[in-house]
Amino acid sequence: MPSPSDFERMLRESALRVTSPRLAVLSAVHDHPHADTESIIGLVRDSLGTVSDQAVYDVLKALTGAGLVRRIQPQGSVARYETRVGDNHHHIVCRSCGAIADVDCAVGHAPCLYASDDHGFAVDEAEVVYWGLCPDCSSARGS
């Protein structure tokens, strides 16, 4: 579990100024993986008090650009954010409630999967989204 000083170090190493909004957003995303922007805004406001929506959007953009946060957007969903970066993990999404969980790389090293025809691209990542029903939704449908 990273401490506030770990988050400060991460920001500095990414050439980002250490600010209260950046620390609050980084902490919120770390503590609530796959949270959407509105949820992150609420968590940051709980932490800091008044902060504009735009400030949170700007911080998310800066953190994503610096590689400290990963933005995912499963089909039919709003953007979600996580601090698990630097690996090529995938996600599983519940078709009913939208719950998202991490799935480690399917096989081998990044990019995990190899395209049958890479069309000359230098592939460095494969994004896979598994879809199904989470245990709660599956149980609810079975009863």
PDB file of C-alpha atoms in Angstrom:
ATOM      1  CA  MET A   1       0.000   0.000   0.000  1.00  0.00           C
ATOM      2  CA  PRO A   2       1.703   3.204  -1.149  1.00  0.00           C
ATOM      3  CA  SER A   3       1.991   6.022   1.367  1.00  0.00           C
ATOM      4  CA  PRO A   4       1.477   9.729   0.632  1.00  0.00           C
ATOM      5  CA  SER A   5       5.263  10.076   0.370  1.00  0.00           C
ATOM      6  CA  ASP A   6       5.301   7.269  -2.222  1.00  0.00           C
ATOM      7  CA  PHE A   7       2.744   9.198  -4.283  1.00  0.00           C
ATOM      8  CA  GLU A   8       4.838  12.371  -3.926  1.00  0.00           C
ATOM      9  CA  ARG A   9       7.922  10.479  -5.146  1.00  0.00           C
ATOM     10  CA  MET A  10       5.976   9.025  -8.088  1.00  0.00           C
ATOM     11  CA  LEU A  11       4.840  12.497  -9.148  1.00  0.00           C
ATOM     12  CA  ARG A  12       8.345  13.957  -8.872  1.00  0.00           C
ATOM     13  CA  GLU A  13       9.892  11.057 -10.806  1.00  0.00           C
ATOM     14  CA  SER A  14       7.337  11.714 -13.559  1.00  0.00           C
ATOM     15  CA  ALA A  15       8.313  15.410 -13.647  1.00  0.00           C
ATOM     16  CA  LEU A  16       4.918  16.455 -12.244  1.00  0.00           C
ATOM     17  CA  ARG A  17       4.557  19.044  -9.505  1.00  0.00           C
ATOM     18  CA  VAL A  18       3.270  17.677  -6.231  1.00  0.00           C
ATOM     19  CA  THR A  19      -0.110  19.284  -5.573  1.00  0.00           C
ATOM     20  CA  SER A  20      -2.977  18.413  -3.271  1.00  0.00           C
ATOM     21  CA  PRO A  21      -5.345  17.617  -6.164  1.00  0.00           C
ATOM     22  CA  ARG A  22      -2.776  15.319  -7.817  1.00  0.00           C
ATOM     23  CA  LEU A  23      -2.134  13.491  -4.560  1.00  0.00           C
ATOM     24  CA  ALA A  24      -5.868  13.166  -3.855  1.00  0.00           C
ATOM     25  CA  VAL A  25      -6.660  11.859  -7.350  1.00  0.00           C
ATOM     26  CA  LEU A  26      -3.746   9.407  -7.316  1.00  0.00           C
ATOM     27  CA  SER A  27      -4.833   8.138  -3.908  1.00  0.00           C
ATOM     28  CA  ALA A  28      -8.495   7.839  -4.966  1.00  0.00           C
ATOM     29  CA  VAL A  29      -7.628   5.898  -8.107  1.00  0.00           C
ATOM     30  CA  HIS A  30      -5.278   3.631  -6.174  1.00  0.00           C
ATOM     31  CA  ASP A  31      -7.845   2.927  -3.459  1.00  0.00           C
ATOM     32  CA  HIS A  32     -10.750   2.465  -5.915  1.00  0.00           C
ATOM     33  CA  PRO A  33      -9.480   0.661  -9.023  1.00  0.00           C
ATOM     34  CA  HIS A  34     -11.720   0.965 -12.098  1.00  0.00           C
ATOM     35  CA  ALA A  35     -13.562   3.986 -10.663  1.00  0.00           C
ATOM     36  CA  ASP A  36     -15.186   6.333 -13.139  1.00  0.00           C
ATOM     37  CA  THR A  37     -14.514  10.065 -13.254  1.00  0.00           C
ATOM     38  CA  GLU A  38     -17.641  11.048 -11.306  1.00  0.00           C
ATOM     39  CA  SER A  39     -16.714   8.658  -8.495  1.00  0.00           C
ATOM     40  CA  ILE A  40     -13.167   9.999  -8.433  1.00  0.00           C
ATOM     41  CA  ILE A  41     -14.484  13.577  -8.267  1.00  0.00           C
ATOM     42  CA  GLY A  42     -16.620  12.617  -5.254  1.00  0.00           C
ATOM     43  CA  LEU A  43     -13.703  10.899  -3.511  1.00  0.00           C
ATOM     44  CA  VAL A  44     -11.411  13.881  -4.124  1.00  0.00           C
ATOM     45  CA  ARG A  45     -14.036  16.285  -2.782  1.00  0.00           C
ATOM     46  CA  ASP A  46     -14.409  14.087   0.307  1.00  0.00           C
ATOM     47  CA  SER A  47     -10.659  14.392   0.783  1.00  0.00           C
ATOM     48  CA  LEU A  48     -10.017  18.028  -0.144  1.00  0.00           C
ATOM     49  CA  GLY A  49     -13.341  19.793   0.080  1.00  0.00           C
ATOM     50  CA  THR A  50     -13.900  22.100  -2.847  1.00  0.00           C
ATOM     51  CA  VAL A  51     -12.322  21.107  -6.136  1.00  0.00           C
ATOM     52  CA  SER A  52     -13.671  21.704  -9.628  1.00  0.00           C
ATOM     53  CA  ASP A  53     -14.657  18.911 -11.983  1.00  0.00           C
ATOM     54  CA  GLN A  54     -12.240  20.382 -14.522  1.00  0.00           C
ATOM     55  CA  ALA A  55      -9.334  20.199 -12.065  1.00  0.00           C
ATOM     56  CA  VAL A  56      -9.949  16.472 -11.581  1.00  0.00           C
ATOM     57  CA  TYR A  57     -10.249  15.924 -15.346  1.00  0.00           C
ATOM     58  CA  ASP A  58      -6.973  17.823 -15.855  1.00  0.00           C
ATOM     59  CA  VAL A  59      -5.200  15.790 -13.155  1.00  0.00           C
ATOM     60  CA  LEU A  60      -6.462  12.495 -14.624  1.00  0.00           C
ATOM     61  CA  LYS A  61      -5.165  13.576 -18.032  1.00  0.00           C
ATOM     62  CA  ALA A  62      -1.759  14.522 -16.582  1.00  0.00           C
ATOM     63  CA  LEU A  63      -1.461  11.301 -14.575  1.00  0.00           C
ATOM     64  CA  THR A  64      -2.478   9.209 -17.582  1.00  0.00           C
ATOM     65  CA  GLY A  65      -0.023  11.056 -19.806  1.00  0.00           C
ATOM     66  CA  ALA A  66       2.751  10.458 -17.289  1.00  0.00           C
ATOM     67  CA  GLY A  67       1.941   6.742 -17.143  1.00  0.00           C
ATOM     68  CA  LEU A  68       0.980   6.803 -13.464  1.00  0.00           C
ATOM     69  CA  VAL A  69      -2.656   5.969 -14.214  1.00  0.00           C
ATOM     70  CA  ARG A  70      -4.205   3.787 -16.891  1.00  0.00           C
ATOM     71  CA  ARG A  71      -7.480   4.754 -18.563  1.00  0.00           C
ATOM     72  CA  ILE A  72      -9.730   1.945 -19.724  1.00  0.00           C
ATOM     73  CA  GLN A  73     -13.106   2.183 -21.395  1.00  0.00           C
ATOM     74  CA  PRO A  74     -14.896  -1.110 -21.965  1.00  0.00           C
ATOM     75  CA  GLN A  75     -17.519  -0.978 -24.724  1.00  0.00           C
ATOM     76  CA  GLY A  76     -20.683   0.728 -23.498  1.00  0.00           C
ATOM     77  CA  SER A  77     -18.973   2.102 -20.379  1.00  0.00           C
ATOM     78  CA  VAL A  78     -17.620   5.454 -19.311  1.00  0.00           C
ATOM     79  CA  ALA A  79     -13.877   5.832 -18.853  1.00  0.00           C
ATOM     80  CA  ARG A  80     -12.426   4.100 -15.800  1.00  0.00           C
ATOM     81  CA  TYR A  81      -9.042   4.550 -14.167  1.00  0.00           C
ATOM     82  CA  GLU A  82      -6.538   2.366 -12.343  1.00  0.00           C
ATOM     83  CA  THR A  83      -3.015   2.669 -10.990  1.00  0.00           C
ATOM     84  CA  ARG A  84      -2.005  -0.827 -12.083  1.00  0.00           C
ATOM     85  CA  VAL A  85       0.282   0.191 -14.917  1.00  0.00           C
ATOM     86  CA  GLY A  86       3.423  -1.238 -16.439  1.00  0.00           C
ATOM     87  CA  ASP A  87       2.044  -4.681 -17.114  1.00  0.00           C
ATOM     88  CA  ASN A  88      -0.211  -5.991 -19.838  1.00  0.00           C
ATOM     89  CA  HIS A  89      -3.108  -7.216 -17.730  1.00  0.00           C
ATOM     90  CA  HIS A  90      -6.639  -7.456 -19.039  1.00  0.00           C
ATOM     91  CA  HIS A  91     -10.142  -7.017 -17.614  1.00  0.00           C
ATOM     92  CA  ILE A  92     -13.324  -8.968 -17.107  1.00  0.00           C
ATOM     93  CA  VAL A  93     -16.597  -7.022 -17.174  1.00  0.00           C
ATOM     94  CA  CYS A  94     -20.020  -8.052 -15.906  1.00  0.00           C
ATOM     95  CA  ARG A  95     -22.634  -7.603 -18.625  1.00  0.00           C
ATOM     96  CA  SER A  96     -25.309  -6.966 -16.000  1.00  0.00           C
ATOM     97  CA  CYS A  97     -23.915  -4.652 -13.306  1.00  0.00           C
ATOM     98  CA  GLY A  98     -20.730  -3.417 -15.009  1.00  0.00           C
ATOM     99  CA  ALA A  99     -18.349  -4.674 -12.302  1.00  0.00           C
ATOM    100  CA  ILE A 100     -14.746  -4.853 -13.543  1.00  0.00           C
ATOM    101  CA  ALA A 101     -11.917  -7.060 -12.302  1.00  0.00           C
ATOM    102  CA  ASP A 102      -8.303  -7.473 -13.401  1.00  0.00           C
ATOM    103  CA  VAL A 103      -7.190 -10.591 -15.258  1.00  0.00           C
ATOM    104  CA  ASP A 104      -3.475 -11.275 -15.453  1.00  0.00           C
ATOM    105  CA  CYS A 105      -1.825 -11.734 -18.828  1.00  0.00           C
ATOM    106  CA  ALA A 106      -3.227 -14.741 -20.667  1.00  0.00           C
ATOM    107  CA  VAL A 107       0.080 -16.345 -21.684  1.00  0.00           C
ATOM    108  CA  GLY A 108       3.718 -15.329 -21.754  1.00  0.00           C
ATOM    109  CA  HIS A 109       5.215 -11.891 -21.884  1.00  0.00           C
ATOM    110  CA  ALA A 110       3.726  -8.674 -23.252  1.00  0.00           C
ATOM    111  CA  PRO A 111       1.961  -8.394 -25.579  1.00  0.00           C
ATOM    112  CA  CYS A 112       0.472 -11.722 -24.344  1.00  0.00           C
ATOM    113  CA  LEU A 113      -1.209 -12.435 -27.655  1.00  0.00           C
ATOM    114  CA  TYR A 114       0.278 -12.226 -31.087  1.00  0.00           C
ATOM    115  CA  ALA A 115      -1.671 -10.937 -34.062  1.00  0.00           C
ATOM    116  CA  SER A 116      -2.040 -13.336 -36.994  1.00  0.00           C
ATOM    117  CA  ASP A 117      -1.061 -10.395 -39.229  1.00  0.00           C
ATOM    118  CA  ASP A 118       0.576  -7.383 -37.569  1.00  0.00           C
ATOM    119  CA  HIS A 119       0.444  -5.350 -40.835  1.00  0.00           C
ATOM    120  CA  GLY A 120       3.993  -4.168 -40.142  1.00  0.00           C
ATOM    121  CA  PHE A 121       3.166  -2.693 -36.732  1.00  0.00           C
ATOM    122  CA  ALA A 122       5.622  -3.092 -33.842  1.00  0.00           C
ATOM    123  CA  VAL A 123       3.051  -4.540 -31.414  1.00  0.00           C
ATOM    124  CA  ASP A 124       3.820  -3.841 -27.745  1.00  0.00           C
ATOM    125  CA  GLU A 125       0.433  -4.397 -26.092  1.00  0.00           C
ATOM    126  CA  ALA A 126      -2.650  -6.532 -26.524  1.00  0.00           C
ATOM    127  CA  GLU A 127      -5.931  -5.457 -24.955  1.00  0.00           C
ATOM    128  CA  VAL A 128      -8.397  -8.191 -24.140  1.00  0.00           C
ATOM    129  CA  VAL A 129     -11.749  -7.716 -22.424  1.00  0.00           C
ATOM    130  CA  TYR A 130     -13.571 -10.763 -21.145  1.00  0.00           C
ATOM    131  CA  TRP A 131     -17.349 -10.415 -20.748  1.00  0.00           C
ATOM    132  CA  GLY A 132     -19.751 -12.416 -18.608  1.00  0.00           C
ATOM    133  CA  LEU A 133     -21.753 -12.277 -15.393  1.00  0.00           C
ATOM    134  CA  CYS A 134     -20.159 -11.621 -12.006  1.00  0.00           C
ATOM    135  CA  PRO A 135     -20.961 -14.098  -9.202  1.00  0.00           C
ATOM    136  CA  ASP A 136     -23.684 -11.846  -7.697  1.00  0.00           C
ATOM    137  CA  CYS A 137     -25.478 -11.299 -11.001  1.00  0.00           C
ATOM    138  CA  SER A 138     -25.082 -14.945 -11.957  1.00  0.00           C
ATOM    139  CA  SER A 139     -26.652 -16.017  -8.640  1.00  0.00           C
ATOM    140  CA  ALA A 140     -29.494 -13.516  -9.041  1.00  0.00           C
ATOM    141  CA  ARG A 141     -30.345 -14.889 -12.486  1.00  0.00           C
ATOM    142  CA  GLY A 142     -30.244 -18.453 -11.187  1.00  0.00           C
ATOM    143  CA  SER A 143     -32.799 -17.810  -8.449  1.00  0.00           C
TER     144      SER A 143
END
